[in-house]
Amino acid sequence: MTHHDDGKPCSLTRFLIEEQRAGRIGPDLRLLIEVVARACKRISIAVGKGALGGVLGDAGTAGEASINVQGEAQKKLDVLSNEILLEANAWGGHLAALASEEMDHSQPIPDVYPRGNYLLLFDPLDGSSNIDVNVSVGTIFSVLRSPEGVAQPGDEHFLQPGTAQVAAGYCVYGPQTTLVLTVGHGTHAFTLDREIGGFILTTRGMRIPGETQEFAVNMSNQRFWEAPMQAYVGDLLKGKEGPRGKDFNMRWIASMVADVHRLLTRGGIFSYPLDSKCAAKGGKLRLMYEANPMSFLVEQAGGAASTGRQRMLEVQPTGLHQRVPVFLGSRAEVETAVRYHHEADARG
Ligand code: P6P
């Protein structure tokens, strides 16, 4: 438990008030984060009910799956989580528009409500293929400023590089429900106290160890990877007899939120590289509401994040649902993986 100097537990509300008092966030951004956190509590309750809540399985009518813009079958909880976030953010006056993995296009805040100066992007329930088998899933969100003088922002106004984010976070629905947040001054973890229904600061200033012996990748794609990825992972697997001189462990939960939470907690490298199956789409994971928020959190915790060839946060987006290859986690290990790509490219 992280206590303030007065020895009392620090709630998310108090943390945000103190960030505002320190001039690091304004009142509207504080409200935005509180609203998203409250929506995550509702999602956590729905996820936790599982079969008892009638929310498992695929969305859509009998025999007719509901397919989202990603071409993926939506789970009932994908749709419900999206609706919870839309409803929670509609009326507060802190947002100009929002965008979701589950929606083809961004949505301006309805005219009946006041509009604010922020854009919110989210993956309402990432890892949803794990829901029906009771494995951790999560919500990922990213906050950008709405461009000056734009009354009704459209998709094109969201296409800002990751360095433009003013806040980012995720909420992992696992044995604990934990919100991990950055507003550009460190990465901090808040655990949901279900008895009071509030998030309590449990780690101020998460730090990712620079070195690691743990990697996260879906090995079943190995034969489809580019040569530098084959070489990089091949050397990891050679262990201490190989060029890396140490043995590595592997984890793959197939929920980015859970895999990233692990590496934020104990170090590691997470990768979803290009492979010949997804190369035409640019990769598997989405830039705007998966890679960018996670990269912001990881960098603020002392880690690194790259496409394998470019710092993730400097990628200039070209599409709301753009996909990218992802390497993020322990700084020295990410730099090593990037070096394999640079050296392969240099050889041509
Ligand atoms: P695969 C979940 O669908 C997701 O978007 C990420 O959360 C996760 O890291 C990845 O895809 C898993 O992909 O191909 O291993 O199922």
mmCIF file of N, CA, C and O and ligand atoms in Angstrom, residues 126-127 218 252 254-256 270 272 284-286 290, ligand 1:
data_model
loop_
_atom_site.group_PDB
_atom_site.id
_atom_site.type_symbol
_atom_site.label_atom_id
_atom_site.label_comp_id
_atom_site.label_asym_id
_atom_site.label_seq_id
_atom_site.Cartn_x
_atom_site.Cartn_y
_atom_site.Cartn_z
ATOM 1 N N ASP A 126 -10.166 -5.718 -24.155
ATOM 2 C CA ASP A 126 -9.096 -6.343 -24.919
ATOM 3 C C ASP A 126 -8.852 -7.765 -24.417
ATOM 4 O O ASP A 126 -8.927 -8.020 -23.216
ATOM 5 N N GLY A 127 -8.619 -8.674 -25.378
ATOM 6 C CA GLY A 127 -8.368 -10.064 -24.994
ATOM 7 C C GLY A 127 -9.651 -10.848 -24.854
ATOM 8 O O GLY A 127 -9.701 -11.890 -24.190
ATOM 9 N N ASN A 218 3.602 -15.005 -29.360
ATOM 10 C CA ASN A 218 2.830 -16.188 -29.758
ATOM 11 C C ASN A 218 3.715 -17.037 -30.669
ATOM 12 O O ASN A 218 3.826 -16.785 -31.875
ATOM 13 N N TRP A 252 2.740 -16.294 -22.523
ATOM 14 C CA TRP A 252 1.849 -15.702 -23.516
ATOM 15 C C TRP A 252 0.412 -15.904 -23.065
ATOM 16 O O TRP A 252 -0.086 -17.019 -23.080
ATOM 17 N N ALA A 254 -2.130 -13.973 -24.192
ATOM 18 C CA ALA A 254 -2.997 -13.588 -25.326
ATOM 19 C C ALA A 254 -4.052 -12.571 -24.892
ATOM 20 O O ALA A 254 -5.088 -12.420 -25.530
ATOM 21 N N SER A 255 -3.790 -11.875 -23.810
ATOM 22 C CA SER A 255 -4.487 -10.650 -23.422
ATOM 23 C C SER A 255 -3.390 -9.623 -23.237
ATOM 24 O O SER A 255 -2.629 -9.708 -22.259
ATOM 25 N N MET A 256 -3.312 -8.656 -24.166
ATOM 26 C CA MET A 256 -2.203 -7.689 -24.085
ATOM 27 C C MET A 256 -2.139 -7.037 -22.711
ATOM 28 O O MET A 256 -1.061 -6.830 -22.156
ATOM 29 N N PHE A 270 7.460 -7.831 -24.519
ATOM 30 C CA PHE A 270 6.243 -8.288 -25.191
ATOM 31 C C PHE A 270 6.398 -7.969 -26.664
ATOM 32 O O PHE A 270 6.828 -6.861 -27.026
ATOM 33 N N TYR A 272 4.387 -8.479 -30.595
ATOM 34 C CA TYR A 272 3.535 -9.023 -31.636
ATOM 35 C C TYR A 272 4.099 -8.485 -32.951
ATOM 36 O O TYR A 272 3.716 -7.407 -33.416
ATOM 37 N N LYS A 284 -0.758 -6.945 -36.238
ATOM 38 C CA LYS A 284 -1.986 -7.476 -35.605
ATOM 39 C C LYS A 284 -2.592 -6.444 -34.662
ATOM 40 O O LYS A 284 -3.790 -6.218 -34.658
ATOM 41 N N LEU A 285 -1.742 -5.825 -33.826
ATOM 42 C CA LEU A 285 -2.275 -4.942 -32.784
ATOM 43 C C LEU A 285 -2.498 -3.533 -33.323
ATOM 44 O O LEU A 285 -1.825 -3.076 -34.241
ATOM 45 N N ARG A 286 -3.466 -2.850 -32.703
ATOM 46 C CA ARG A 286 -3.880 -1.535 -33.207
ATOM 47 C C ARG A 286 -3.046 -0.441 -32.560
ATOM 48 O O ARG A 286 -2.781 -0.454 -31.354
ATOM 49 N N GLU A 290 -4.231 0.509 -28.603
ATOM 50 C CA GLU A 290 -3.511 -0.573 -27.919
ATOM 51 C C GLU A 290 -2.033 -0.195 -27.805
ATOM 52 O O GLU A 290 -1.527 0.048 -26.713
HETATM 53 P P1 P6P B 1 -3.165 -14.113 -30.694
HETATM 54 C C1 P6P B 1 -6.347 -9.947 -28.126
HETATM 55 O O1 P6P B 1 -7.194 -10.358 -29.181
HETATM 56 C C2 P6P B 1 -5.176 -9.212 -28.758
HETATM 57 O O2 P6P B 1 -5.643 -8.103 -29.450
HETATM 58 C C3 P6P B 1 -4.184 -8.826 -27.676
HETATM 59 O O3 P6P B 1 -4.790 -8.536 -26.469
HETATM 60 C C4 P6P B 1 -3.283 -10.041 -27.578
HETATM 61 O O4 P6P B 1 -1.967 -9.722 -27.170
HETATM 62 C C5 P6P B 1 -3.292 -10.589 -29.005
HETATM 63 O O5 P6P B 1 -4.473 -10.091 -29.642
HETATM 64 C C6 P6P B 1 -3.337 -12.107 -29.018
HETATM 65 O O6 P6P B 1 -3.225 -12.521 -30.354
HETATM 66 O O7 P6P B 1 -2.848 -14.140 -32.176
HETATM 67 O O8 P6P B 1 -2.075 -14.707 -29.842
HETATM 68 O O9 P6P B 1 -4.538 -14.641 -30.344
#
